[in-house]
PDB file of C-alpha atoms in Angstrom:
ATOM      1  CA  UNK A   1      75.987 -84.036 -68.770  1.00 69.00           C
ATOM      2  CA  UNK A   2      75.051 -86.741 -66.290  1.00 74.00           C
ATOM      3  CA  UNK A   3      77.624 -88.483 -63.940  1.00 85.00           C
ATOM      4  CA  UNK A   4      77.722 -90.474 -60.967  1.00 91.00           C
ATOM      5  CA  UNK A   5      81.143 -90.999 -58.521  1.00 95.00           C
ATOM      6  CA  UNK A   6      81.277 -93.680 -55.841  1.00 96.00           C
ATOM      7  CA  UNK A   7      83.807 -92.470 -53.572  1.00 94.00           C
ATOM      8  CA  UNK A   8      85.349 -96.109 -51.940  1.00 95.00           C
ATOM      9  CA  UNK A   9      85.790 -98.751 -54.465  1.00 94.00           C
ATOM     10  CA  UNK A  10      86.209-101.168 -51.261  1.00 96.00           C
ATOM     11  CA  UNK A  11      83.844-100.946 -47.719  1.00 98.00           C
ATOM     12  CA  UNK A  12      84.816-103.182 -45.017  1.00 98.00           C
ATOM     13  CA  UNK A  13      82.531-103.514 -42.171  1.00 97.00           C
ATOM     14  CA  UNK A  14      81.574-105.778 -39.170  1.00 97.00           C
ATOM     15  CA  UNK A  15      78.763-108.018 -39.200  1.00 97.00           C
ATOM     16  CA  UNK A  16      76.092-105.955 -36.947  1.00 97.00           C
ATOM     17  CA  UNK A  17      78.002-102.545 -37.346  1.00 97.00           C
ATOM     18  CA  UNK A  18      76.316 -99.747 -39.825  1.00 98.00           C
ATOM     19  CA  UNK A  19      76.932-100.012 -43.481  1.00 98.00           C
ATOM     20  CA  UNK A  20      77.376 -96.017 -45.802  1.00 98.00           C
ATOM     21  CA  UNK A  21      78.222 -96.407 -49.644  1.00 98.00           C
ATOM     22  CA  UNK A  22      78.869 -92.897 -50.804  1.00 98.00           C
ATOM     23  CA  UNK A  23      77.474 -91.454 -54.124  1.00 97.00           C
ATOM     24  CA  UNK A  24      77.905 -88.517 -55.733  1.00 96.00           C
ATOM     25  CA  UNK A  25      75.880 -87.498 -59.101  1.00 92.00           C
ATOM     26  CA  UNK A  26      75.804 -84.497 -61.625  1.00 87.00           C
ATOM     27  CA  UNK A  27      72.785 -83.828 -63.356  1.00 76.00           C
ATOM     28  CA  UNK A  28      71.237 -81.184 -65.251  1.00 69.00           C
ATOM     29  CA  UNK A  29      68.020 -81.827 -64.763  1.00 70.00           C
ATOM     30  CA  UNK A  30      66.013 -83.404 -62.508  1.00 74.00           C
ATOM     31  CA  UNK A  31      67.851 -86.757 -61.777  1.00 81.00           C
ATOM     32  CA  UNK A  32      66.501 -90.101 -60.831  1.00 85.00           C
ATOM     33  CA  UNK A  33      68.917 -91.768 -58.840  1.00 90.00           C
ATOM     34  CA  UNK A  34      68.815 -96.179 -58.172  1.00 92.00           C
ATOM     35  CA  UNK A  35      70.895 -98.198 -56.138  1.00 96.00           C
ATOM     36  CA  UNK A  36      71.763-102.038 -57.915  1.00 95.00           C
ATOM     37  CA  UNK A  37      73.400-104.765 -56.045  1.00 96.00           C
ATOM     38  CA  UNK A  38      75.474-107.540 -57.841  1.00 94.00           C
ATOM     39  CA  UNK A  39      75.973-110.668 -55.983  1.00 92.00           C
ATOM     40  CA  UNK A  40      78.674-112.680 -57.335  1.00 85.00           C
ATOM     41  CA  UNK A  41      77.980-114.673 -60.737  1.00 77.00           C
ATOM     42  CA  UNK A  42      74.521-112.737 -60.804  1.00 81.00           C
ATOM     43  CA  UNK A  43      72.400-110.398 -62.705  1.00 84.00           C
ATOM     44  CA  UNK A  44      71.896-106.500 -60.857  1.00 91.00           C
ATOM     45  CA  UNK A  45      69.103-105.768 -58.473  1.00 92.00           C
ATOM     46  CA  UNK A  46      67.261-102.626 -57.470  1.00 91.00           C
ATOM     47  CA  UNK A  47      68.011-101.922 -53.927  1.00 94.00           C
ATOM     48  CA  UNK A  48      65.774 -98.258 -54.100  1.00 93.00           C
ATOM     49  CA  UNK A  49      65.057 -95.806 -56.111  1.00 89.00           C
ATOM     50  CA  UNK A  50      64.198 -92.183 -55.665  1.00 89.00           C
ATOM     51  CA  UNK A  51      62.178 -90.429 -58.359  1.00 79.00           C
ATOM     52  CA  UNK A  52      61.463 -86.851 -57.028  1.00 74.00           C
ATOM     53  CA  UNK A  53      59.354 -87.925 -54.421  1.00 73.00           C
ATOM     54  CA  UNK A  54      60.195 -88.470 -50.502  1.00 82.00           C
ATOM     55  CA  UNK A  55      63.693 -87.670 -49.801  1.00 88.00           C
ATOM     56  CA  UNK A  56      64.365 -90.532 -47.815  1.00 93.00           C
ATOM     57  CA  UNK A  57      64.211 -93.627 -49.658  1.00 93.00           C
ATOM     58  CA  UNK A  58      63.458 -96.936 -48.271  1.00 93.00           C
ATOM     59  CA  UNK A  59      64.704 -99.969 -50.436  1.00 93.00           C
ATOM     60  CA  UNK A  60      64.675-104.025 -49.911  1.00 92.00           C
ATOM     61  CA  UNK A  61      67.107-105.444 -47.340  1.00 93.00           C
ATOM     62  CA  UNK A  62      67.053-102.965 -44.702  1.00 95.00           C
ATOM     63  CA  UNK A  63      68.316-100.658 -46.873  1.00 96.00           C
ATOM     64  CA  UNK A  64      67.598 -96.647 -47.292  1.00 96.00           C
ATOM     65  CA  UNK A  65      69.244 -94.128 -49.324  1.00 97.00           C
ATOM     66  CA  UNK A  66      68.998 -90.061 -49.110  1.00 94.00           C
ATOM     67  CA  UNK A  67      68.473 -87.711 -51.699  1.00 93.00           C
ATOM     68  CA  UNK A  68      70.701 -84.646 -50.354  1.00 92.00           C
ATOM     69  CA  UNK A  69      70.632 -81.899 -53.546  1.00 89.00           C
ATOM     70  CA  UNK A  70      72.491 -79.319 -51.919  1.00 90.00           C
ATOM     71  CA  UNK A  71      75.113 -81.809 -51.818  1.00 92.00           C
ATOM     72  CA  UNK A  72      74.104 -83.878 -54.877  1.00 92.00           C
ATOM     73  CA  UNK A  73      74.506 -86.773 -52.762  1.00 95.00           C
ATOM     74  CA  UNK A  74      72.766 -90.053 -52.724  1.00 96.00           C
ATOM     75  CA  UNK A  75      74.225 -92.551 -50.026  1.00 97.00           C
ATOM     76  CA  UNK A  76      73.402 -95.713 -49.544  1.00 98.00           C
ATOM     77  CA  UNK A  77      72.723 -96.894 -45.439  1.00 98.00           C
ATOM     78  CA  UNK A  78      72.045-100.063 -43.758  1.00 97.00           C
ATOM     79  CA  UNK A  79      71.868 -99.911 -40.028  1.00 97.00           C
ATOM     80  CA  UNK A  80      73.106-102.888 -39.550  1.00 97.00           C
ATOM     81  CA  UNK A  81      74.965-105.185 -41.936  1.00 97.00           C
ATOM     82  CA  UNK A  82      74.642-108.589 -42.597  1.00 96.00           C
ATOM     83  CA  UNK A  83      76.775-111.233 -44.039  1.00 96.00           C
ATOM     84  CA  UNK A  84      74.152-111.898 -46.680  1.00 95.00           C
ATOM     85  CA  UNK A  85      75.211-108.002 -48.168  1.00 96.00           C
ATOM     86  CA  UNK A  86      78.721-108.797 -49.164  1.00 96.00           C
ATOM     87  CA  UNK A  87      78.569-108.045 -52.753  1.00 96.00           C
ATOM     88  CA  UNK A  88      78.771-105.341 -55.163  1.00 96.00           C
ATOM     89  CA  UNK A  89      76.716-101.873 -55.354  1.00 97.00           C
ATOM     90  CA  UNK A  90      76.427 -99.297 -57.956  1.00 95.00           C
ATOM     91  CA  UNK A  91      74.442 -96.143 -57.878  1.00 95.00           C
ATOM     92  CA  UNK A  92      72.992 -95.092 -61.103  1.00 91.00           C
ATOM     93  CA  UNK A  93      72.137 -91.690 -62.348  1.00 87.00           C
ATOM     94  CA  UNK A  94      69.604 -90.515 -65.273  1.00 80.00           C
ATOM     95  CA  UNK A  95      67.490 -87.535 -65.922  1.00 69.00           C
ATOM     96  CA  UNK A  96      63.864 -87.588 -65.843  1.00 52.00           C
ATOM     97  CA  UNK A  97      63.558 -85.121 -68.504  1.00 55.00           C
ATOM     98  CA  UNK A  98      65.857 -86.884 -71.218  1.00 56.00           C
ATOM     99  CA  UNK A  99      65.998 -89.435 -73.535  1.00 54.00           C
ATOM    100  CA  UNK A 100      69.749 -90.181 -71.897  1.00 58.00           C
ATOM    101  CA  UNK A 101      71.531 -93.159 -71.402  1.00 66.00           C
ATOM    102  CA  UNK A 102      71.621 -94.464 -67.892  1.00 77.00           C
ATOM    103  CA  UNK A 103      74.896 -93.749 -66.165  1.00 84.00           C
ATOM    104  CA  UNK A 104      76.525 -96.332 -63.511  1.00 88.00           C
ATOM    105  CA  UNK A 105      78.853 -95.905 -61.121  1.00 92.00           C
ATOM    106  CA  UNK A 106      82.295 -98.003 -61.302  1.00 91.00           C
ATOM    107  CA  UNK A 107      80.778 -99.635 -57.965  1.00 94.00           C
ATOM    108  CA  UNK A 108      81.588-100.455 -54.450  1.00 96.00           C
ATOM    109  CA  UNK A 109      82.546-103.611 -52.758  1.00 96.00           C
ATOM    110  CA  UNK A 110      81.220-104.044 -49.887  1.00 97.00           C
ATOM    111  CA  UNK A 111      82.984-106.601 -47.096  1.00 97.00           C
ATOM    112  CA  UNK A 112      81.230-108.222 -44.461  1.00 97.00           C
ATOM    113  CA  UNK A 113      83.800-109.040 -41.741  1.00 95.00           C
ATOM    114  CA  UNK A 114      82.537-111.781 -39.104  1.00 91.00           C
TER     115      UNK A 114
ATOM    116  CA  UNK B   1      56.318-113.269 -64.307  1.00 68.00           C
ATOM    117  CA  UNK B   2      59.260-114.712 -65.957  1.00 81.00           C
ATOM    118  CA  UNK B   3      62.392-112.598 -65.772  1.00 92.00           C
ATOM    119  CA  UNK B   4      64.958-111.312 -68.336  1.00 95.00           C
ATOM    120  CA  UNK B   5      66.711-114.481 -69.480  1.00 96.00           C
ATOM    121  CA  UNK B   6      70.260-114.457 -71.593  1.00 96.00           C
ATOM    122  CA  UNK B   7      71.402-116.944 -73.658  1.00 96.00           C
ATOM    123  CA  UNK B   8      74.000-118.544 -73.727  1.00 96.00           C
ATOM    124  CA  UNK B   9      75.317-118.156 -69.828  1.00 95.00           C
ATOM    125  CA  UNK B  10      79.004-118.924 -70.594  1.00 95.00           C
ATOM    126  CA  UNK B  11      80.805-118.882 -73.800  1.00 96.00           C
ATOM    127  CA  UNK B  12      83.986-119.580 -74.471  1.00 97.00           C
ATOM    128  CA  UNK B  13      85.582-117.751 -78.282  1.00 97.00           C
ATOM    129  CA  UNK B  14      88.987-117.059 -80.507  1.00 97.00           C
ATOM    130  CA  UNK B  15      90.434-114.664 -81.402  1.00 97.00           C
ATOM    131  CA  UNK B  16      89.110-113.188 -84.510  1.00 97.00           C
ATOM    132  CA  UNK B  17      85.795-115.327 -84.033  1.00 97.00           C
ATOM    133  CA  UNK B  18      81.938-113.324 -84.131  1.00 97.00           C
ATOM    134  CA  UNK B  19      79.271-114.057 -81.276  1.00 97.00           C
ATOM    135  CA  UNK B  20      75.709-113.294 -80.872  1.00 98.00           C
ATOM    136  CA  UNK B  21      73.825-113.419 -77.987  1.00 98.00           C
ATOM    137  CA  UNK B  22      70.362-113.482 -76.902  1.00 98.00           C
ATOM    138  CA  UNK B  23      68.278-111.524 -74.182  1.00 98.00           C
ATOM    139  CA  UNK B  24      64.647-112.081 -73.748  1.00 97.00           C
ATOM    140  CA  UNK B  25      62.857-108.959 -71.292  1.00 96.00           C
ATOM    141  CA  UNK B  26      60.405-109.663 -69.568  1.00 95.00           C
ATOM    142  CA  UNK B  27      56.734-109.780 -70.879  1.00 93.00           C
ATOM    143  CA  UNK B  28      55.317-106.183 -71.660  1.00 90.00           C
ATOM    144  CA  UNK B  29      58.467-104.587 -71.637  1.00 91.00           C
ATOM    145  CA  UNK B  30      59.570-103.140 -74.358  1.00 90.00           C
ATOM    146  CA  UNK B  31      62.912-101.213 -74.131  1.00 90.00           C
ATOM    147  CA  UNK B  32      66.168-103.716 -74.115  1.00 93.00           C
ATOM    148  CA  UNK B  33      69.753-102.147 -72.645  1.00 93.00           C
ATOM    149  CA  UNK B  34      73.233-104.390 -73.065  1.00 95.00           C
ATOM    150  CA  UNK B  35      75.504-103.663 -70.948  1.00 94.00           C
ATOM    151  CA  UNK B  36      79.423-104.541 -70.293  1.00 95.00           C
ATOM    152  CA  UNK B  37      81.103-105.393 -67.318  1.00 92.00           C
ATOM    153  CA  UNK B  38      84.520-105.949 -66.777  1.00 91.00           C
ATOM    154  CA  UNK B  39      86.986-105.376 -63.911  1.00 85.00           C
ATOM    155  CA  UNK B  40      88.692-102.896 -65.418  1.00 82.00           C
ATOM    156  CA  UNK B  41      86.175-100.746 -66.864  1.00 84.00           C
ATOM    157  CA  UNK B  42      83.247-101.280 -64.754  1.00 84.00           C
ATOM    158  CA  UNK B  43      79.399-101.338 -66.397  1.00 88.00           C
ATOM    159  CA  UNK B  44      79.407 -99.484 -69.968  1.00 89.00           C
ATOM    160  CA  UNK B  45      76.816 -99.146 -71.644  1.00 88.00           C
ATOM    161  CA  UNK B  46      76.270-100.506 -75.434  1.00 93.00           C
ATOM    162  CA  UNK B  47      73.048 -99.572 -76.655  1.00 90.00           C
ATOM    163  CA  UNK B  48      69.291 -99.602 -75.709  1.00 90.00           C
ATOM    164  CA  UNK B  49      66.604-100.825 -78.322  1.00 92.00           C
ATOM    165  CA  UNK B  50      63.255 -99.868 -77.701  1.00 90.00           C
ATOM    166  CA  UNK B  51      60.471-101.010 -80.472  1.00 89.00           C
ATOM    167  CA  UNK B  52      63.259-102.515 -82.836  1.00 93.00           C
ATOM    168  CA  UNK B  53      64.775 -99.182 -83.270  1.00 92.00           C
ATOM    169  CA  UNK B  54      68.372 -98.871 -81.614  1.00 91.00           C
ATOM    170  CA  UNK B  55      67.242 -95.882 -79.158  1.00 84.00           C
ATOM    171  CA  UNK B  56      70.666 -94.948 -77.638  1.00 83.00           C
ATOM    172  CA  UNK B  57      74.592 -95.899 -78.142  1.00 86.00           C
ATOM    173  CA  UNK B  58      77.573 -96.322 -75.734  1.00 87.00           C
ATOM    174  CA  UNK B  59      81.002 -95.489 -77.249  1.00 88.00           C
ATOM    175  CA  UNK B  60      81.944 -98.223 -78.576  1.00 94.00           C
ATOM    176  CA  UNK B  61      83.255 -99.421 -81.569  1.00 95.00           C
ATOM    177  CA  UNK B  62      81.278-100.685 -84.747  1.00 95.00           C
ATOM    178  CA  UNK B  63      82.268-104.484 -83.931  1.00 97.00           C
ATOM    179  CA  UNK B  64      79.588-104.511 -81.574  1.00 97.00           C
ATOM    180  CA  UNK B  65      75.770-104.187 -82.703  1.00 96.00           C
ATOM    181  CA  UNK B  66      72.398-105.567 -81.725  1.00 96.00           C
ATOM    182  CA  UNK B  67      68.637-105.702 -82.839  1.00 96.00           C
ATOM    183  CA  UNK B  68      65.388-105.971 -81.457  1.00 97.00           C
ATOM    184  CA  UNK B  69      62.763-108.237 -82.754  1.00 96.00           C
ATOM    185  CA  UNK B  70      59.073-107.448 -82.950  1.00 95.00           C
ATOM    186  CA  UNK B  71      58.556-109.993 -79.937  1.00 93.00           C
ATOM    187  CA  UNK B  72      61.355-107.400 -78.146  1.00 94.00           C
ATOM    188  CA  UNK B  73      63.587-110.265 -78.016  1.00 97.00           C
ATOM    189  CA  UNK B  74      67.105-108.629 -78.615  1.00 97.00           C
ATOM    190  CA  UNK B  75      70.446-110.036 -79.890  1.00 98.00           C
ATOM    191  CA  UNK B  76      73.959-108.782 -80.052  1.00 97.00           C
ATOM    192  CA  UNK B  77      76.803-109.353 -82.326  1.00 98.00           C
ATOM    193  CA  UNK B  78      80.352-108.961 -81.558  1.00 97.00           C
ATOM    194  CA  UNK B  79      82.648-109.190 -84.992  1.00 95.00           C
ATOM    195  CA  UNK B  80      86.248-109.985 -85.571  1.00 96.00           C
ATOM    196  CA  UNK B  81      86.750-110.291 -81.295  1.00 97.00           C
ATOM    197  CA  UNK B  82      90.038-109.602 -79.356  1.00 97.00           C
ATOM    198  CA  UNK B  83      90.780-110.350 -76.032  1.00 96.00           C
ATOM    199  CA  UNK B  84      89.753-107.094 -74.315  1.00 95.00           C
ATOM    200  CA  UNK B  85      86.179-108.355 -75.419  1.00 97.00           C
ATOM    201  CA  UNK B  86      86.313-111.021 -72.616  1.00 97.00           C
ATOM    202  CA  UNK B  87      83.550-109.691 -70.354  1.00 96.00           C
ATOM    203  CA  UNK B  88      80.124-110.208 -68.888  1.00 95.00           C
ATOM    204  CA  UNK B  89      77.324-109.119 -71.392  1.00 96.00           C
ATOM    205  CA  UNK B  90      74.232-107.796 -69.370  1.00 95.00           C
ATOM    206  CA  UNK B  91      70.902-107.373 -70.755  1.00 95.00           C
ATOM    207  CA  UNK B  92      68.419-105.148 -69.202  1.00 93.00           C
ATOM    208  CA  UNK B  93      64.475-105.070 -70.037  1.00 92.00           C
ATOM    209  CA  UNK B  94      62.511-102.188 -68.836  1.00 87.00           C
ATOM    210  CA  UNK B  95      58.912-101.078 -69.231  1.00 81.00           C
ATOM    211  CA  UNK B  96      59.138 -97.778 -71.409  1.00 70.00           C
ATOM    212  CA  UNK B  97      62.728 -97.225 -71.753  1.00 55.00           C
ATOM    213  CA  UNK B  98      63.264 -93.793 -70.891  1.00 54.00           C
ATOM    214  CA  UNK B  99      65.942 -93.524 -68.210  1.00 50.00           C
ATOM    215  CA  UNK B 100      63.702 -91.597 -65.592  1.00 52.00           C
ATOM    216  CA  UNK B 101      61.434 -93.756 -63.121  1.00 56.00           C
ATOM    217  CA  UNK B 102      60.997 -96.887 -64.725  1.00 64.00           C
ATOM    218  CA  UNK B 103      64.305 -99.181 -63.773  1.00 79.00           C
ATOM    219  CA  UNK B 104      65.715-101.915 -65.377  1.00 85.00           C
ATOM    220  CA  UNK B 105      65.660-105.376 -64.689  1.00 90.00           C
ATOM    221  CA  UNK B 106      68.653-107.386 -65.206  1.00 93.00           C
ATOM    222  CA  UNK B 107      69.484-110.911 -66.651  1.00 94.00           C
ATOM    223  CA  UNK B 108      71.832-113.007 -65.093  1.00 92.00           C
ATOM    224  CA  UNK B 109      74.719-112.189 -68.263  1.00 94.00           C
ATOM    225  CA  UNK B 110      76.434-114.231 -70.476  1.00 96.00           C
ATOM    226  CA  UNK B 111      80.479-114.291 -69.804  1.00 95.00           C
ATOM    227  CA  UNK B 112      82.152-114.539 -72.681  1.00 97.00           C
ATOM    228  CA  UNK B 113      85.854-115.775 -72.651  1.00 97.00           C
ATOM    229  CA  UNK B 114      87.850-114.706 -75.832  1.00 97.00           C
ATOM    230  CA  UNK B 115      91.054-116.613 -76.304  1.00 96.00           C
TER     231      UNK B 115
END
């Protein structure tokens, strides 16, 4: 069975200071793993997504994410934050293989502090 | 290229009352996902229709069903609602459906308010 875990519910960081949204996943396959953002009042938007391919995934924004197995990790990076990313982020997890239902994390809120 | 559209945005509903709303994917795509998102619970998943055919279920209870239309214009109904159905109702379009490379692309939701 698929699941995902975002380990901090809350990130605060400083404008101009490095931004890490931790995700964990469980798969039994061969996952593919997205990263959404939720600005307030909006729809979700892919941020990345990694599908097998290159490891290191670049995404819109200045963000990148890392597919890490041996850890079944998939963190979400910024190198330096902007107040434009305060909003909300949820890593998604669903197997390639499977006719499954996508799984979301509960989501992280990320604070941009001026 | 139009994107997924939901209709209506707000919505405001007693106790007891029945809703339906509307999503519209975007053109070509042909699987639909509705979502729910509330503080408390976070995104669940309803269901996912792909080609009119209701593809894959959330757990949640039989108040709650949709359909897809041949256009793959989807609606979904909400029966006899309580309070704890107060929420924002996401739609998601997608090309093919399956839950492997192709992502979804989100509407903007309709919040519904039960009272």
């Amino acid at each position: 069975a698929q699941s995902v875990t975002q380990l901090d519910s809350h990130v605060s960081v400083s404008e101009g200071t490095p931004v890490l949204l931790r995700c964990n996943y469980s798969s039994s396959y061969s996952p593919s793993l997205f990263w959404y953002v939720q600005h307030p009042n909006k729809g979700l938007q892919l941020l990345l997504k990694y599908t097998s391919a290159a490891t290191l995934v670049k995404g819109i924004n200045g963000f990148e994410a890392e597919f890490k197995k041996s850890e079944t990790s998939f963190h979400l990076t910024k190198p330096s934050a902007h107040m434009s990313d305060a909003a909300e982020y949820f890593c998604v997890v669903s197997d390639m293989n499977r006719d499954d239902k996508i799984i979301f994390g509960k989501g992280t809120r990320l604070h941009i502090l001026p | 290229k139009a994107g997924v559209t939901q209709t209506p945005r707000y919505l405001i509903k007693t106790r007891g009352q029945q809703v339906t709303l509307s999503c519209s994917p975007i053109s070509g795509h042909r699987s639909v996902s509705w979502y729910q998102q509330t503080p408390g619970q976070g995104l669940q998943f309803l269901f996912e229709y792909f080609s009119e055919t209701q593809r894959n279920k959330g757990n949640f209870p039989g108040r709650f069903s949709g359909r897809q239309f041949s256009n793959s214009r989807s609606e979904m109904n909400v029966s006899t609602l309580e309070l704890g159905d107060s929420a924002l109702y996401l739609c998601a379009s997608s090309i093919i459906g399956r839950g492997g490379v192709n992502e979804q692309f989100f509407g903007p939701g309709t919040r519904l308010t039960v009272l």
